[in-house]
Amino acid sequence: MPGQGLAFDVAHMLAGGMVTVSFMLLFQDRLFALIQFISLHALVLAMALAWQAYIQTAEHLYAAAALALMVKAVLIPVVLHRLVRRLRIERTVEVVVGVGVTMLFGICLVALSVVVMLPVAAKSPLMWEDLSFALAVVLLGLLIMITRRNAVGQIIGFLSVDNGMTLAAAGARGMPFLIELSIAFSALVALIVFVVSLSHIYKRFESADVQALDRFRGDTP
Amino acid sequence: MFLPFVLCLVPFLFAAGLLVTPVASRSWASFALYGVCLGVTCLLLAVGVLGLAAAGEGAPPQLMRLPLGLPGAGVGFRLDSLSAFFLIVVNFAASAASLFAIGYGRHEHAPGRVLPFYPVFLAGMNLVVVANDAYSFLFSWELMSVASWFLVIAHHRERENRRAGYVYLIMAAISTQALLITFGLLSDFGRVLDFEAIRTSPHAVDIARLAVLAAVIGTGAKAGLVPLHVWLPLAHPAAPSHVSGLMSGIMTKVAIYGLVRIVFDLLGPPEWTWGAGILFLGGITAVVGVLYALMQHDLKRLLAYHTVENIGIIAIGLGLALAFRANGFALGAALALTAALFHVLNHSLFKSLLFFGAGAVLTATGERDLERLGGLIRGMPVTAFCFLVGSAAISALPPLNGFVSEWLALQAILISPELPQWILKFLVPMVGAGLALSAALAAACFVKAFGIAFLGRARTVAAERAVETDRTSQAAMLILVAACVLAGLFPGMVVDALAPVVTMLVGSHLPVQSSNPWLTLVASTPERSSYNGLVLMVFIALSALLPALGIYGLASRKLRRAGAWDCGYPETSSATQYTAASFAQPIRRVFASVVFSASEQIDMPLPGDARPARLTLGMKDPVWTVLYRPLVETVNAAAAVVGRARTLSIRQHLSLVYAVLILLLVVLALWQ
């Protein structure tokens, strides 16, 4: 059992690492690179979970970490990689808003999450930092979702939102294992839904661009 | 000990409504249902009378709590003098309506749409006046609204009735929402729902003002205070006539009960501004209501607009009572409140009577339009007599009951110069002038209604062939006629009966009247203001009888019958008679050209042209054009903006949700 100071420093390093990887995801505009970064995102999450398991001496978190490693860091990226190759859409992701603006907005979001979590700071400063990092990851994931046109980009955004929630759940003590398990399970279900619908969208419109759906609805000419 | 009787009798009404549903189309169903309703309402009336008598002897309010409704809280009931008085008002008119409907209901062509809801409507009104917590009050209030809505759209095949039902539903929803806000404010945001607790807890000044405002909107929308009256002239005529009588005669009174209960009882000591506000609204309502009525030639709609006017008169009394009480004038407050409550009773009597008369005319001729009636007094003498007495009573002619309450209201206005606030010093005389004007215009309006419908010659074949209505309907109308006359001749008894109610609400009451000689009614002091209906009645009878006897006894008995002078035109079509529109024309030119921006267009063809001459009347309802149409347009525009969001793309939807999330987080960050 390491000392309190070191334990929390490492935990914060890992959580901060996730925020950094989120920014990388936000910046990245190539599909394969995005998939690799989401794998990295999940890897950092698994490490954070394992560290939490170690310092809280909560064995079930090891299981969560292993699950994150297997499902989110390996299985999902592999499936997405094969999908992208199968659909032959390895070209550049079109980012809707300029990257610079998106990054600046993302920085503002991190500041916002720190401010929002301020009342927690009064009770426990350590929890405060944990939760603000987790919230920042969630908000950045949502930002990724809305700035991508391509459905694969939206899947990546969704997965990073999911990772942020898992991080928040791990940081809060006494969170039942069942909840973490269900979060992981929901990610799997979401993956299946996304892959199936993406394949269908592609088969129907020969494109993974969700704007094809709008054209189909007749809303945009 | 009378409260349990009320709570035992009301379930019979629900049961009657339930049991009649499968057999509503049978010929005996209507007779049986109205018979049951008549019996139950008579018993409830007796309970009300006994309750008021007990309260007069100083019995404390009775409380009861039943384990129904919200889990853990239960529902509370209370029978005090105010509830007992309103039980009498509700159930007297309700039993008369049930008696009338035993005969009238046979003409109903869709009994399945009327019979099940009629007893539920009665039950709702009875429960409102004994409810003793916010939950049971609002529940019974909604029961009353929903049941009456079903009755309004009973004849739903007529397009006009569907529109009336729609407008009524919206206004009823607004009313309940406003009352919900009232009770939310009074109950410390839902912590204490019980009226006993609300009554004893103190209320901050601003909260109390907001609560009064919401209560005036909530009960005013139900009672028909201008500008919330718009549903009333649409919905009341749409229902079958006995239900119209109930809605106009007593549902509006139940709304007044809500206002009195909240403002006088629950809120504690009033501010004079509340009184000024209610007084102002009442003055506007009285004058505008009667002007609307004058412009009408649909008999039932005319009566509905008169309900608006009379609600204005009651509101004037209530507003004055609040102003007097806030300034510590105990006698003035007692006088004004007695006038208002007396008028509540009176209006429930004569408005039911007039609607029954209109119903009898409707079944006899199939017409509501005055321009297609005429000469009905020959075919329907009893109905004509009853309608005449009702018209005289609502026009405030002595010695009938309408005069007494309006006289009391004017007495209260006459002592108002003692009020210290200058706004009231200006406002009260203006309202008094408005009250006098509305009484005069009401008389003109009923001369028109009675004269065009019952006198002259029949304008249509249907009116010519009209026959008298059935015996039970006549009996119901004659009972109400008797009640109007008795309340007018012996007003002292009514005022004495009202004493415990007035004492409970404003802490003092008028001097005891039963000791006055010759049944005189004394408002404040015998020298300043006293009225004797009996003496007046004897005077009127003598002054009419003596000349009649003199003429018949002393004048020549030679009788010569000759045709009336026809101004040289031998045309005797009944269309050459005065019409309702032509009767109202002078008043329309004086008032309506301003209020309703009435315009006349005359299309007079040149000699030799075979075209008929035409007079076209145009009128605009200022409340619709100024208040409701912009409101409706705003709502539609907002709906169009929101509707656009429906066609956004997936990503735009997500962005919208995201933007709201970020906005809420920013608000949260700034809030801390």
Short mmCIF file of C-alpha atoms in Angstrom, two decimals, chain A residues 96 109 112 115-116 119 139 142-143 146 148 213-214 217 219, chain B residues 647-651 654-655 658 661-662 665-666 668-669 672:
data_model
loop_
_atom_site.label_atom_id
_atom_site.label_comp_id
_atom_site.label_asym_id
_atom_site.label_seq_id
_atom_site.Cartn_x
_atom_site.Cartn_y
_atom_site.Cartn_z
CA VAL A 96 -17.61 19.85 -39.19
CA LEU A 109 -15.29 22.55 -21.30
CA LEU A 112 -16.35 24.36 -16.89
CA VAL A 115 -15.94 24.89 -11.82
CA VAL A 116 -19.10 22.79 -11.77
CA PRO A 119 -18.92 22.24 -4.28
CA LEU A 139 -18.22 16.39 -22.23
CA LEU A 142 -20.10 14.38 -26.55
CA LEU A 143 -18.24 17.14 -28.41
CA ILE A 146 -21.44 16.20 -32.57
CA ARG A 148 -18.13 14.26 -36.68
CA LEU A 213 -29.94 9.99 -43.82
CA ASP A 214 -31.10 13.61 -43.92
CA ARG A 217 -35.72 12.03 -45.10
CA ASP A 219 -35.12 17.51 -45.21
CA THR B 647 -37.27 18.24 -38.75
CA LEU B 648 -33.68 18.80 -37.60
CA SER B 649 -31.01 16.27 -38.61
CA ILE B 650 -29.61 13.76 -36.10
CA ARG B 651 -26.47 15.79 -35.56
CA LEU B 654 -27.54 16.03 -30.66
CA SER B 655 -26.08 19.52 -30.78
CA TYR B 658 -25.55 19.20 -25.94
CA LEU B 661 -26.52 20.39 -21.19
CA ILE B 662 -23.67 22.91 -21.39
CA LEU B 665 -23.85 23.26 -16.37
CA VAL B 666 -22.91 26.93 -16.84
CA LEU B 668 -25.05 25.47 -12.17
CA ALA B 669 -21.49 26.83 -12.09
CA GLN B 672 -22.97 28.22 -6.68
#
